[in-house]
Structures are given as structure tokens and as C-alpha cells.
Amino acid sequence: MKYISVILTGFGNVGHSLVNILNSKKNVIAGQYKLDIRITAVIGSRYAIIEEQGIDLQRLSNCDKHSKGIQQYGKCLYEIVNSKDLLEKLEADVLIEASPTNIETGEPGFSHIYTAISKGMDVVVLSKGALVQHSKEIQEFAHLKGARVKMSGATAAALPTIDLAQYNLAGNDIYKIQGILNGTTNYILTRMHKKNISFTEALQEAQEEGIAEANPKLDIGGFDTASKLLILANTIWGTSLRLKDVALEGIENITREDVAAAVRDDKTIKLVGEAVRESYGVRLRVVPIVLENSNILTRADYKDKAVVFYTDLMGTMAVVGGASDPKAAAAAALKDVINLFR
Amino acid sequence: MKYISVILTGFGNVGHSLVNILNSKKNVIAGQYKLDIRITAVIGSRYAIIEEQGIDLQRLSNCDKHSKGIQQYGKCLYEIVNSKDLLEKLEADVLIEASPTNIETGEPGFSHIYTAISKGMDVVVLSKGALVQHSKEIQEFAHLKGARVKMSGATAAALPTIDLAQYNLAGNDIYKIQGILNGTTNYILTRMHKKNISFTEALQEAQEEGIAEANPKLDIGGFDTASKLLILANTIWGTSLRLKDVALEGIENITREDVAAAVRDDKTIKLVGEAVRESYGVRLRVVPIVLENSNILTRADYKDKAVVFYTDLMGTMAVVGGASDPKAAAAAALKDVINLFR
């Protein structure tokens, strides 16, 4: 049995789900992978729990999420002045970074990740911001410090994208990637197609169902798709492209008429993120495309995601599906931890 | 740079392709993965080349495939009395087993694999027979000897199946697998659907195009699909099921009328391999199924393959595509070698 100590930053939907999964799968993980994964610290935005022997996951999973839940746990509780300073003082094998993300500053994720790497810890990243802003810097610093960085949960959560490219397609030259990487926009477009409603109506429905946020700009405008595409491209090709390098068009201007016209032609409109390696560099765009219904990307409906990789040796490879919920994202982080230490 | 010595058994289409790829990708593999992969022996059915410093891949890739090519290489040539005995005398880091397969005896692959494992070598398996007949035995013997076994090329070649289950879905409980695992039958069914021709006509076309073999029984009867399904199920769930445990129905009795009826209902007939973990054990069947066109498996046409995994944490995950040719199968073996030693 290999003992793995974990610091978890962020105790929102995904962090809480991860605690639930680690608690309920403890025996399976021990039996199948010979791993004893213990969370020794949970660092929220206001409070932290620190237990060197491992936090009682059963107890914590019964608490609410966010700071309220951390307070409920009660034992070994610390009020946070600065999460980076706190992290500096702690030791563990791996940091799982699941703080709320800000794709413009990359914080607080970047500070957490940088601190962990400087201490030689491996990092499993769920929050996109730091990777969007500092992908190459993180990779290079990790290389320097002998730390490893995994990021399945930061691209399309449950759907394998980064790990598919790096592991299952090892040895291949990937020259193009196309994907439906955002569940919210795909949900809205699917509703527009199936119910012949307007963008505004579909968005409102998605908001009522808790799928779109009150401020849906990041999803609707294509920024979330662009962020994931950027992380994929920069990680796979070692480039250091920025959000401003992505030609960006959201779905807010797609009309009922556009959808009706596509349907008449037996086609489907999807918001597609596309990365193409050209001779002069990598070209990135996020744009609504009218796809033939024979295109595999049209098989991803509602919150489903899909990615297609174009390779030199293995042809075209598509992955479709994967749940889009906090549990699935947490499972992506668990997968990364298992694959780091199995 | 890590030096990896490889013994290759089998120099047919796939073995020859592997030599080509290793030759042309030498610099890429060195740069990206820091691996210097050298083939130190190629063991065909009648002749072997043994060069401790590594075979000249450029020279060998210019030779024909099969025994003829091995003879053309000329240098360091041995006539084989017994390939197992020869293998016994050799040392290397990994065996890549790509001999012609016999799914009823598992030979000569099984002897090769067993000998390599007994010497503590890791094994990358491309030939299905040994795994169909002796999956659990091989796994247990490898575990005992501290050897590792990879088998991407034995299930659906380029399409990630085993490695998707073991790596990308690590930590998940997989409770069902459905797949289109045989390119030949899928090609025939696709032709019947698109051209409204009979099974006999479609088979004949496939034979003329070199897609179906002169004796197509293994493909048409579902045995190839059953073999791959069996390897997947036994590896993922640790069962020791046999070919006789697979409820088997081929595509030979599908008529033009069956296809026409399916098309009328906006459906598609596919030969599906299905493994379901029930409370009493694992149930396996290979059977033509009339699928709704919304089913992702209907996106695999002609020689395409597709697999859907049903999981507890990550929902449903489908992979579709992947080239079906000797180069793609060889690339699957290369991927396994890289992932063993990266």
C-alpha cells in the first residue's frame, strides 16, 4: 500500500464531490491500485482544516460545501489570512487545486500551484485560470523542480482530452484538434435545434435549470471553450499562446432562422473550438460552425462534450460523452492522482 | 536518454510497419520521450536477425515483409529451429509479439509471451490468440515475475480500448462495454446499407478490395469481435471467460430486406460486441443489433471501430475512429512501449 497525502485547495462543488468519492471509494482504491489517498489539508477561501493524520472524509462529506462546510467540520480549523502563506508551511505529496477560477488573473490557482511546485509537490489542476494564463511557465517550473502536473479536470473534466493526447496517442503527431468543449453553449444550441426556440429563450431555460450562470458571458461568448482549447494546444504543442490569440465568436447572435436553415439542410450548428498546427505556428479559433450531420461532433448533444484528434499514424480519433457535473470533474482529479502514483 | 532493447516476433504487415515507424520517428521519440528504442532481434517464422547493437532499421525497412525480407537483410541471419528456444537465449527489455495469430491454440504467441515473462521482460502484445486463450494465466504469471503486459494492439489496434479503461477511466467502475470491434464486418454492413446490395455481394466486394480474407469465417461469424470483447472483459474485470462463453451470432444471415427495413425506420444494423457485468458475473454476446441512428455506434462506418464504456462516475464515454491498418496497429504497439518506459 502506497500512502499519498493530498492538500485540497477549494471546497466548492468539485472539492466536496472529491471528498465524497474518496470516502466512498476508499476500499476500491486500496484494493485495485494499492493506494491509501489521504487529504491532510482542505484550504477554502476563509477557513482551512489541517490534519496531519488525514481528515475524516466521512465526517467532512456529511458537511456542506464551501466555507460553511469547513466550519461545520470543526476539528483542526484555521482561519486563513493568506492561502499561499498557509500552503507554504504544509507538506504533502500532491496538491489538488480546485479553487474558483479567474481566467483573467489565473488566481488564486496560480499562487497555489506555484507554491506547491516550488516545494516539489506534484499538482493536479482542476481550475482553468492558472493554465490559461501561465501554462508554459507552470510546465517549465515543474520540469525544473521535478514535479509533475496533471490537468484532466481543467479541459473537459470527465472526457479524456489531455490524457488521451499524451497517453493513448503517444508517439503520434497530432496536427489538428476540434472539439465541443463547453456544456452550457452546447445545451443551449441543442435546445434551439430540438425545440425551435430563440437563443434568448434557450438561455433563459438553461439559467432556470441551473446549467447557465446568471452572468453567462464566459460560456456564451466562447471564452470557456477558448480557455480549454488554449490549455490543450499549449500543453500538446508546447506553445505559449494567449486568449487574445484565439479568434473568437460566441453563440449570442445565432437566430432561430439560422437553426431552421441548418435543420432544413440536414445540418447542425455547434460551437466548435479548433486548433490547427500550421507551418508558421498554431491557429486557434472558437466559432459556431454549421456541420453535416455525419460529422461526429453532432453526436454530442445537450451537456455532452466531444473532441476529435487528427493524427499521422492512427487516423482520426473522437471521444464523445463523459458526464458534465462536479462528480465527473472530481473523478477526473482522482484519475490523475491514481495515474501519478499507481 | 533511456535505452530500450526490443525483440520483435513476427515480421508480417504489422511487424514491418513497426520497423518503418521506429526508423522514421527515431528523432521524434528521442526528443519527446527521451527514449532510444532499438530492435535487437527480429524472429520470423523461418529466419531471425540478431544484432546486439540494434538492427539497422533503415536497411530493414527497405526489405520486404515476411521471411523474404528477413533474408534480404542478410546480416546476422539465423535459421530458426524453434522460436521459443531461440527467444530463451536472448535478453531484452521488452518483447513485441506480432506473430500470425491462432485464436484456438494461442500459438506461437503464447510460447513467446510466456518465455519473455519468465525472463522478466515486459511484453507488448499485438496477436490476439494468446490473450483469448490464456488472458488470466498471462496476467498472473506477469505479476509473479514483475513483468508488465500491454495489449493496445490486440483489441482494436489504434482505437484506445484497454488503455482507455485502465488509464483514462482509472478509479471508475465500468459496468458495461459495447463496441463495434471488427472492421471487416462493419465494412460489409456499411456497404449493404449504402448500396442496398446483398450480403454475398458486399462480402465479395470486400474480398476484392483486400478487406475481407479469402476465408472470412473469423470476421463474418463474429469470432474476431468475440476475441477482442473477451480480452477487454477478462482484462478489465479480471475474469477468465472463454470463447465458448460468448453468445455468438454473425452477420451471414442478414438480408437485403433486413437492411431495407432498418433504413425505413431510420435505423442501422451493426455487429455489436457487448459485455455486461451482472450480479452473477459477466455476460458476453456478439450479435447484429438494429440501432437507432442517434446511437453513437452508428457513427462508425466502413472500417471504423467504436467502443462505448458505461461508468459510475464519468457517465458514458465513447471513442470512435482510429485507422484500421497495419501502420495503426504498429503505432498502438509503439504507444505501449513509450508508456511502459517514459
XYZ file of C-alpha atoms in Angstrom:
684
model
C 0.000 0.000 0.000
C 1.368 3.378 -1.028
C 0.385 6.289 1.212
C -0.416 9.512 -0.670
C -1.002 12.767 1.200
C -3.110 15.379 -0.545
C -3.753 19.062 0.037
C -7.034 20.223 -1.461
C -7.448 23.916 -2.289
C -11.079 24.802 -2.925
C -14.110 23.216 -1.321
C -16.860 24.137 -3.764
C -18.951 21.694 -5.783
C -15.954 19.802 -7.155
C -13.891 19.765 -3.952
C -16.849 18.474 -1.986
C -17.556 15.810 -4.622
C -13.937 14.696 -4.456
C -14.201 14.212 -0.692
C -17.380 12.164 -1.239
C -15.747 9.969 -3.873
C -12.545 9.418 -1.882
C -14.668 8.466 1.101
C -16.957 6.043 -0.740
C -14.200 4.534 -2.934
C -11.546 4.142 -0.239
C -11.643 0.331 -0.319
C -11.799 0.076 -4.100
C -8.801 2.394 -4.499
C -6.854 0.435 -1.910
C -7.756 -2.926 -3.454
C -7.279 -2.075 -7.097
C -4.442 0.460 -7.049
C -2.821 -0.223 -3.652
C -3.154 3.458 -2.801
C -4.136 4.985 0.526
C -5.074 8.526 -0.510
C -5.481 10.851 2.483
C -6.426 14.511 2.448
C -4.278 16.214 5.069
C -5.492 19.758 4.454
C -8.500 21.454 2.885
C -7.946 25.128 2.193
C -11.096 27.108 1.417
C -11.333 30.839 0.865
C -11.834 31.705 4.549
C -11.092 28.595 6.576
C -8.789 25.615 6.402
C -8.754 22.199 8.021
C -5.331 20.730 8.695
C -4.978 17.194 9.997
C -1.628 15.531 9.516
C -3.052 12.045 10.015
C -5.673 12.627 7.336
C -9.024 14.349 7.515
C -12.030 12.209 8.431
C -13.604 12.003 4.971
C -16.841 10.500 6.222
C -17.292 13.403 8.594
C -16.340 16.034 6.004
C -18.552 14.532 3.311
C -21.506 14.971 5.659
C -20.758 18.700 5.920
C -21.981 21.288 3.437
C -19.736 22.608 0.703
C -17.909 25.981 0.809
C -16.681 27.703 3.966
C -19.850 26.762 5.819
C -18.996 23.073 5.496
C -15.403 23.592 6.533
C -16.675 25.373 9.644
C -19.125 22.529 10.344
C -16.290 20.025 10.338
C -14.961 21.969 13.301
C -11.869 19.957 14.192
C -8.408 21.388 13.442
C -9.853 24.530 11.953
C -7.765 27.567 10.980
C -8.840 30.972 9.813
C -6.970 31.919 6.645
C -5.030 35.128 6.329
C -3.310 34.172 3.082
C -3.834 30.770 1.473
C -0.457 30.897 -0.284
C 1.384 31.545 3.000
C -0.504 28.696 4.635
C 0.331 26.333 1.768
C 3.960 27.333 2.102
C 4.052 25.825 5.595
C 2.465 22.486 4.681
C 3.951 19.289 3.282
C 2.185 16.722 1.079
C 2.713 14.524 -1.976
C 0.226 16.293 -4.184
C -1.843 19.461 -4.396
C -5.293 19.212 -5.916
C -6.147 22.750 -6.986
C -9.917 23.252 -7.230
C -10.349 26.903 -6.227
C -12.864 29.131 -8.026
C -11.136 30.159 -11.218
C -10.481 33.560 -12.748
C -9.338 33.176 -16.348
C -8.034 36.751 -16.478
C -5.717 36.698 -13.468
C -5.243 32.945 -13.034
C -5.569 33.485 -9.281
C -5.703 32.160 -6.659
C -4.896 28.921 -8.521
C -1.569 30.089 -9.893
C -0.191 31.051 -6.475
C -1.255 27.683 -5.096
C 0.228 25.735 -7.994
C 3.473 27.720 -7.986
C 3.917 27.283 -4.243
C 3.276 23.534 -4.428
C 5.724 23.076 -7.302
C 8.383 25.128 -5.504
C 8.123 22.566 -2.708
C 8.496 19.702 -5.193
C 4.884 18.583 -4.878
C 3.019 17.093 -7.811
C -0.062 19.048 -8.840
C -3.463 18.026 -10.148
C -5.195 21.062 -11.605
C -8.951 21.476 -11.891
C -9.181 25.277 -12.110
C -8.534 26.616 -15.606
C -7.331 30.172 -14.885
C -3.725 29.444 -13.967
C -3.294 27.198 -17.007
C -4.884 29.729 -19.335
C -2.529 32.456 -18.115
C 0.658 30.598 -17.249
C 0.663 27.207 -18.990
C 4.261 27.212 -20.215
C 5.608 28.846 -17.068
C 3.971 26.142 -14.928
C 5.303 23.352 -17.144
C 8.827 24.738 -17.150
C 8.893 25.399 -13.421
C 7.571 21.876 -12.763
C 10.260 20.422 -15.014
C 12.904 22.395 -13.130
C 11.649 21.229 -9.745
C 10.988 17.621 -10.781
C 7.269 17.995 -10.105
C 4.555 16.557 -12.309
C 1.439 18.400 -13.433
C -1.819 16.719 -14.427
C -4.853 18.634 -15.656
C -7.599 16.296 -16.849
C -10.230 18.214 -14.918
C -9.263 21.564 -16.440
C -10.039 20.807 -20.062
C -13.242 18.795 -20.435
C -13.491 17.224 -16.977
C -14.597 13.606 -17.372
C -13.954 13.495 -21.108
C -10.356 12.453 -21.731
C -8.619 15.124 -23.794
C -5.145 15.977 -22.475
C -4.505 12.447 -21.253
C -5.839 10.972 -24.484
C -3.371 13.100 -26.437
C -0.437 12.393 -24.142
C -1.035 8.752 -23.291
C -3.311 6.985 -25.767
C -1.857 8.824 -28.746
C 1.769 8.714 -27.555
C 4.147 8.571 -30.498
C 1.642 10.202 -32.835
C 1.898 13.593 -34.409
C -1.361 15.433 -33.634
C -1.880 18.106 -36.262
C -5.461 19.211 -35.608
C -7.942 19.233 -32.750
C -11.639 20.039 -32.981
C -13.972 19.972 -30.065
C -17.227 20.846 -28.413
C -15.757 21.783 -25.083
C -18.472 23.734 -23.295
C -21.609 22.034 -21.979
C -23.665 25.194 -21.469
C -23.446 26.509 -25.026
C -23.995 23.026 -26.389
C -27.083 22.688 -24.212
C -28.474 25.987 -25.470
C -27.798 25.140 -29.122
C -29.310 21.677 -28.688
C -32.488 23.208 -27.237
C -32.666 25.708 -30.091
C -32.405 22.805 -32.555
C -34.841 20.442 -30.893
C -37.486 22.953 -29.795
C -37.139 25.663 -32.416
C -36.834 28.385 -29.796
C -34.768 31.573 -29.846
C -31.347 31.987 -28.282
C -32.818 34.202 -25.549
C -35.467 31.618 -24.674
C -32.965 28.762 -24.653
C -30.554 30.734 -22.479
C -33.318 31.560 -20.039
C -34.293 27.880 -19.807
C -30.684 26.915 -19.227
C -30.437 29.502 -16.459
C -33.638 28.276 -14.836
C -32.287 24.747 -14.862
C -29.024 25.858 -13.282
C -26.984 24.954 -16.365
C -26.117 28.520 -17.392
C -24.918 31.017 -14.842
C -26.685 34.304 -14.067
C -23.821 36.011 -15.897
C -23.352 33.608 -18.798
C -20.790 35.674 -20.688
C -17.847 33.302 -20.192
C -19.780 30.402 -21.713
C -21.930 32.154 -24.313
C -19.105 34.304 -25.642
C -16.894 31.275 -26.184
C -14.298 32.215 -23.534
C -14.669 28.943 -21.659
C -14.229 26.967 -24.889
C -11.263 29.167 -25.808
C -9.677 28.572 -22.392
C -9.880 24.802 -22.737
C -8.671 24.908 -26.321
C -5.744 27.055 -25.240
C -4.767 24.653 -22.454
C -4.974 21.725 -24.886
C -2.916 23.440 -27.584
C -0.249 24.867 -25.267
C 0.169 21.540 -23.456
C 0.214 19.329 -26.543
C 2.399 21.538 -28.725
C 4.413 23.364 -26.052
C 3.308 26.734 -27.389
C 2.624 29.758 -25.190
C -0.437 31.169 -26.900
C -2.769 33.532 -25.033
C -6.516 34.116 -25.005
C -6.027 37.085 -27.338
C -4.600 34.689 -29.938
C -7.930 32.880 -30.236
C -10.242 34.111 -32.996
C -13.428 34.208 -31.003
C -17.108 34.246 -31.883
C -19.819 33.251 -29.426
C -23.325 31.924 -29.984
C -25.252 35.022 -28.915
C -26.047 36.078 -32.465
C -27.383 32.753 -33.688
C -31.012 33.130 -34.617
C -33.959 30.765 -34.894
C -33.709 31.296 -38.636
C -30.070 30.175 -38.692
C -31.031 26.996 -36.877
C -34.077 26.387 -39.082
C -31.917 26.769 -42.199
C -29.357 24.300 -40.853
C -32.085 21.784 -39.995
C -33.591 22.110 -43.478
C -30.204 21.151 -44.935
C -29.869 18.198 -42.524
C -27.119 20.041 -40.656
C -26.452 21.149 -37.088
C -24.899 24.320 -35.648
C -22.280 23.667 -32.987
C -19.839 25.933 -31.186
C -16.515 24.404 -32.195
C -13.077 25.054 -30.767
C -10.416 24.315 -33.359
C -6.645 24.210 -33.103
C -4.597 23.611 -36.231
C -0.839 23.315 -36.375
C 0.265 25.154 -39.499
C 3.797 25.550 -40.787
C 4.020 29.046 -39.233
C 2.520 28.077 -35.868
C -0.734 27.090 -34.250
C -4.015 28.696 -35.337
C -6.842 28.810 -32.788
C -10.473 29.706 -33.255
C -13.769 29.279 -31.479
C -16.683 29.731 -33.822
C -20.202 28.413 -34.464
C -19.994 26.031 -37.416
C -22.802 24.541 -39.488
C -21.815 20.865 -39.504
C -23.040 17.998 -41.669
C -24.976 15.568 -39.501
C -22.491 12.858 -40.471
C -19.842 14.798 -38.505
C -19.195 13.001 -35.234
C -19.275 16.303 -33.321
C -23.018 16.478 -33.972
C -23.366 13.360 -31.768
C -22.650 15.479 -28.700
C -25.984 16.891 -27.571
C -27.131 18.847 -24.522
C -24.302 18.952 -21.954
C -22.213 16.341 -23.802
C -18.764 17.214 -24.998
C -16.694 15.765 -27.814
C -13.165 16.083 -29.123
C -11.619 14.858 -32.356
C -7.871 14.415 -32.709
C -6.260 14.187 -36.140
C -3.050 12.118 -36.108
C -0.413 10.928 -38.535
C -0.319 7.246 -37.578
C -3.682 6.414 -36.060
C -6.029 8.451 -38.219
C -8.899 10.370 -36.689
C -9.920 9.659 -33.129
C -13.061 11.004 -31.486
C -14.151 10.841 -27.872
C -17.724 11.726 -27.079
C -19.673 11.938 -23.837
C -18.480 11.943 -20.291
C -20.695 13.360 -17.583
C -20.545 17.149 -17.095
C -21.073 17.561 -13.380
C -18.977 18.210 -10.266
C -18.759 14.464 -9.573
C -17.294 13.819 -13.019
C -14.799 16.663 -12.645
C -13.788 15.325 -9.239
C -13.414 11.866 -10.785
C -11.042 13.386 -13.353
C -8.849 14.636 -10.495
C -8.977 11.231 -8.796
C -7.911 9.617 -12.078
C -4.950 11.965 -12.300
C -3.861 11.149 -8.742
C -4.131 7.408 -9.410
C -2.138 7.723 -12.632
C 0.569 9.754 -10.891
C 1.138 7.172 -8.199
C -0.079 3.775 -9.419
C 18.134 9.176 -22.897
C 16.818 5.783 -21.834
C 17.952 2.855 -23.967
C 15.229 0.250 -24.627
C 16.067 -3.030 -26.324
C 13.242 -4.785 -28.131
C 12.777 -8.265 -29.538
C 10.162 -8.406 -32.268
C 8.441 -11.718 -33.003
C 6.598 -11.632 -36.305
C 7.580 -9.699 -39.414
C 4.302 -9.560 -41.314
C 2.365 -6.401 -42.181
C 2.401 -5.058 -38.645
C 5.971 -6.009 -37.757
C 7.237 -4.419 -40.949
C 5.191 -1.272 -40.297
C 6.638 -1.047 -36.813
C 10.169 -1.131 -38.213
C 9.200 1.638 -40.642
C 7.734 3.814 -37.899
C 10.639 3.286 -35.497
C 13.009 4.199 -38.295
C 11.188 7.344 -39.401
C 10.293 8.531 -35.885
C 13.655 7.862 -34.238
C 14.417 11.545 -33.671
C 10.898 12.437 -32.534
C 10.876 9.606 -29.982
C 14.292 10.632 -28.714
C 13.343 14.300 -28.479
C 9.901 13.970 -26.982
C 10.189 10.900 -24.779
C 13.960 10.626 -24.279
C 13.836 7.020 -25.469
C 16.311 5.248 -27.725
C 14.270 2.232 -28.853
C 16.402 -0.403 -30.595
C 15.272 -3.684 -32.059
C 17.956 -6.243 -31.207
C 16.216 -9.269 -32.719
C 13.512 -9.968 -35.279
C 12.198 -13.502 -35.123
C 10.123 -14.570 -38.119
C 8.696 -17.995 -38.784
C 11.782 -19.313 -40.589
C 14.585 -16.825 -40.069
C 15.779 -14.478 -37.370
C 18.066 -11.461 -37.310
C 20.010 -10.924 -34.117
C 22.114 -7.807 -33.637
C 23.011 -6.899 -30.093
C 23.851 -3.303 -31.019
C 20.472 -2.842 -32.656
C 19.288 -3.777 -36.118
C 19.756 -1.195 -38.862
C 16.133 -0.071 -39.154
C 16.688 1.902 -42.327
C 18.108 -1.172 -44.009
C 15.383 -3.483 -42.693
C 12.582 -1.113 -43.633
C 13.799 -1.238 -47.208
C 13.421 -5.026 -47.231
C 10.176 -6.863 -47.965
C 7.991 -8.152 -45.186
C 7.846 -11.820 -44.093
C 10.745 -14.281 -44.255
C 11.757 -12.972 -47.640
C 12.565 -9.561 -46.156
C 14.445 -11.042 -43.235
C 16.561 -12.973 -45.735
C 17.159 -9.807 -47.776
C 18.543 -8.053 -44.711
C 21.221 -10.703 -44.774
C 23.397 -9.620 -41.861
C 23.402 -11.648 -38.636
C 20.871 -14.090 -40.008
C 19.890 -17.309 -38.238
C 17.721 -20.159 -39.421
C 15.103 -20.941 -36.804
C 14.613 -24.420 -35.428
C 12.313 -23.383 -32.610
C 11.441 -19.727 -31.996
C 10.747 -20.317 -28.315
C 14.163 -21.902 -27.784
C 15.802 -19.014 -29.600
C 13.931 -16.455 -27.502
C 15.061 -18.301 -24.390
C 18.663 -17.463 -25.229
C 18.112 -13.736 -25.841
C 17.962 -10.776 -23.479
C 15.978 -7.546 -23.970
C 13.799 -5.066 -22.123
C 10.626 -5.841 -23.996
C 9.110 -8.371 -26.361
C 6.746 -7.089 -29.031
C 4.713 -10.117 -30.061
C 3.274 -9.727 -33.558
C 3.260 -13.290 -34.891
C 0.367 -14.567 -37.015
C -2.335 -15.441 -34.527
C -4.356 -18.593 -33.963
C -7.279 -17.896 -31.668
C -7.863 -21.603 -30.996
C -4.364 -22.546 -29.819
C -2.978 -19.131 -28.904
C 0.309 -20.196 -30.533
C 3.022 -19.331 -31.287
C 2.262 -16.080 -29.403
C 1.657 -17.737 -26.055
C 5.029 -19.533 -26.045
C 6.772 -16.295 -26.942
C 4.946 -14.281 -24.278
C 5.437 -16.924 -21.606
C 9.147 -17.224 -22.338
C 9.642 -13.457 -22.254
C 7.773 -13.089 -18.966
C 9.748 -15.959 -17.430
C 12.853 -13.895 -18.173
C 11.289 -10.822 -16.530
C 10.811 -8.994 -19.823
C 7.866 -6.663 -20.325
C 5.572 -7.666 -23.173
C 3.606 -5.692 -25.743
C 1.062 -7.973 -27.372
C -0.386 -7.479 -30.835
C -1.512 -11.039 -31.593
C -4.879 -11.895 -30.073
C -4.667 -15.695 -29.777
C -2.608 -15.964 -26.605
C -4.806 -13.425 -24.832
C -8.005 -15.103 -25.969
C -6.806 -18.457 -24.640
C -4.658 -17.531 -21.650
C -5.503 -13.995 -20.507
C -5.620 -14.610 -16.765
C -2.663 -17.008 -16.816
C -0.526 -14.395 -18.587
C -1.574 -11.638 -16.166
C -0.871 -13.781 -13.112
C 2.471 -15.039 -14.402
C 3.500 -11.466 -15.264
C 2.509 -10.307 -11.784
C 4.579 -13.122 -10.266
C 7.633 -12.256 -12.361
C 7.290 -8.477 -12.041
C 6.766 -8.108 -15.781
C 4.253 -5.737 -17.331
C 1.888 -6.619 -20.162
C 0.398 -4.103 -22.583
C -2.052 -5.053 -25.307
C -3.437 -1.992 -27.094
C -2.818 -3.564 -30.490
C -4.724 -6.743 -29.649
C -8.154 -5.258 -29.062
C -8.958 -2.545 -31.569
C -5.466 -1.520 -32.679
C -5.316 2.267 -32.982
C -8.593 2.821 -31.148
C -7.896 3.113 -27.425
C -9.914 0.489 -25.571
C -7.879 -1.320 -22.909
C -5.777 1.721 -22.135
C -8.816 3.976 -22.063
C -10.405 1.676 -19.490
C -7.257 1.311 -17.403
C -5.807 4.812 -17.638
C -8.372 7.421 -18.645
C -11.147 5.815 -16.616
C -8.956 4.908 -13.610
C -10.994 4.986 -10.417
C -14.257 4.376 -12.249
C -16.406 1.312 -12.054
C -17.053 0.158 -15.627
C -20.256 -1.858 -15.707
C -20.938 -2.214 -19.418
C -18.988 -2.143 -22.670
C -20.459 -2.044 -26.160
C -18.400 -1.948 -29.279
C -18.005 -2.295 -32.992
C -14.689 -4.073 -32.882
C -14.269 -5.617 -36.327
C -13.584 -3.510 -39.382
C -14.397 -6.161 -41.985
C -17.936 -6.884 -40.825
C -18.575 -3.191 -40.320
C -17.368 -2.522 -43.841
C -19.699 -5.165 -45.269
C -22.698 -3.912 -43.301
C -21.960 -0.321 -44.296
C -21.876 -1.315 -47.962
C -25.147 -3.215 -47.610
C -26.714 -0.089 -46.084
C -25.332 2.464 -48.509
C -25.654 0.476 -51.730
C -28.602 -1.782 -50.988
C -26.687 -4.901 -52.026
C -26.848 -8.422 -50.622
C -24.505 -9.836 -48.010
C -22.877 -12.076 -50.631
C -22.244 -9.143 -52.968
C -20.863 -6.972 -50.184
C -18.597 -9.771 -48.982
C -17.305 -10.326 -52.489
C -16.551 -6.628 -52.879
C -14.745 -6.593 -49.550
C -12.691 -9.589 -50.655
C -11.823 -7.962 -53.974
C -10.661 -4.862 -52.126
C -8.496 -6.948 -49.787
C -10.566 -6.021 -46.726
C -12.087 -9.470 -46.167
C -9.912 -12.569 -46.290
C -10.454 -15.437 -48.719
C -11.709 -17.422 -45.748
C -13.714 -14.720 -43.956
C -15.203 -17.002 -41.293
C -13.347 -15.457 -38.321
C -14.668 -11.988 -39.132
C -18.108 -12.758 -40.575
C -19.011 -15.269 -37.872
C -18.199 -12.762 -35.126
C -15.196 -14.692 -33.748
C -12.815 -11.756 -34.157
C -15.243 -9.421 -32.373
C -15.741 -12.060 -29.670
C -11.973 -12.406 -29.226
C -11.489 -8.679 -28.687
C -14.508 -8.481 -26.390
C -13.138 -11.375 -24.376
C -9.723 -9.748 -23.997
C -11.378 -6.493 -22.902
C -13.682 -8.161 -20.387
C -11.075 -10.507 -18.909
C -8.530 -7.719 -18.560
C -10.883 -5.098 -17.141
C -12.782 -7.353 -14.754
C -10.133 -9.999 -14.058
C -12.457 -12.768 -15.202
C -11.303 -15.882 -17.055
C -14.088 -16.265 -19.569
C -13.572 -18.330 -22.737
C -14.750 -18.025 -26.326
C -17.457 -20.613 -25.604
C -18.915 -18.209 -23.022
C -19.743 -15.658 -25.729
C -23.263 -15.869 -27.163
C -22.349 -15.581 -30.812
C -24.239 -14.638 -33.950
C -22.520 -13.473 -37.108
C -23.748 -11.313 -39.963
C -24.009 -14.029 -42.619
C -27.781 -14.282 -42.360
C -28.551 -10.589 -42.660
C -30.554 -9.989 -45.802
C -31.139 -7.025 -48.069
C -34.667 -6.962 -46.687
C -33.401 -6.695 -43.098
C -31.266 -3.724 -44.071
C -34.075 -2.095 -46.067
C -36.432 -2.453 -43.099
C -33.874 -0.867 -40.768
C -33.298 2.036 -43.163
C -37.068 2.600 -43.467
C -37.202 3.018 -39.677
C -34.204 5.391 -39.686
C -32.087 2.698 -38.044
C -28.813 0.905 -38.786
C -27.752 -2.720 -38.346
C -24.361 -3.114 -36.666
C -22.487 -6.137 -35.342
C -22.123 -5.258 -31.674
C -19.955 -6.901 -29.045
C -21.431 -6.365 -25.610
C -20.078 -7.155 -22.163
C -22.259 -6.528 -19.130
C -21.233 -7.091 -15.555
C -24.238 -8.600 -13.811
C -24.517 -9.566 -10.146
C -23.772 -13.198 -11.027
C -20.849 -12.487 -13.345
C -20.078 -11.079 -16.765
C -22.408 -11.700 -19.720
C -20.879 -11.577 -23.209
C -22.571 -11.541 -26.573
C -21.767 -10.692 -30.156
C -24.895 -10.075 -32.178
C -26.210 -7.913 -35.018
C -28.358 -5.184 -33.450
C -30.772 -2.789 -35.157
C -29.651 0.521 -33.642
C -31.383 3.904 -33.582
C -29.360 6.330 -35.698
C -28.937 8.515 -32.607
C -26.780 5.739 -31.131
C -23.149 6.774 -31.323
C -22.139 3.313 -32.565
C -23.871 4.101 -35.860
C -21.204 6.821 -36.379
C -18.626 4.118 -37.059
C -18.863 3.341 -40.778
C -16.796 1.229 -43.160
C -13.612 0.073 -41.392
C -14.143 2.406 -38.420
C -14.458 0.984 -34.962
C -16.151 2.359 -31.863
C -16.417 1.470 -28.207
C -18.701 2.819 -25.503
C -17.837 2.446 -21.831
C -20.513 2.871 -19.158
C -19.093 4.124 -15.853
C -20.322 5.073 -12.398
C -18.562 8.445 -12.026
C -17.932 9.740 -15.517
C -21.083 8.668 -17.327
C -20.911 7.224 -20.807
C -17.722 7.562 -22.809
C -17.432 6.711 -26.488
C -14.336 6.520 -28.666
C -14.834 6.357 -32.408
C -12.423 6.075 -35.302
C -8.789 5.204 -35.358
C -7.244 3.914 -38.538
C -7.596 0.158 -39.213
C -4.399 -0.723 -40.973
C -1.031 -2.320 -40.165
C 0.539 1.105 -39.567
C -2.110 1.962 -36.968
C -1.676 -1.403 -35.239
C 2.092 -0.903 -35.190
C 1.539 2.588 -33.765
C -0.507 1.004 -30.971
C 2.493 -1.155 -30.079
C 4.814 1.856 -30.192
C 2.442 3.724 -27.875
C 2.559 0.818 -25.425
C 6.373 0.774 -25.448
C 6.518 4.533 -24.854
C 4.026 4.313 -21.995
C 5.966 1.458 -20.383
C 9.231 3.359 -20.325
C 8.508 7.120 -20.476
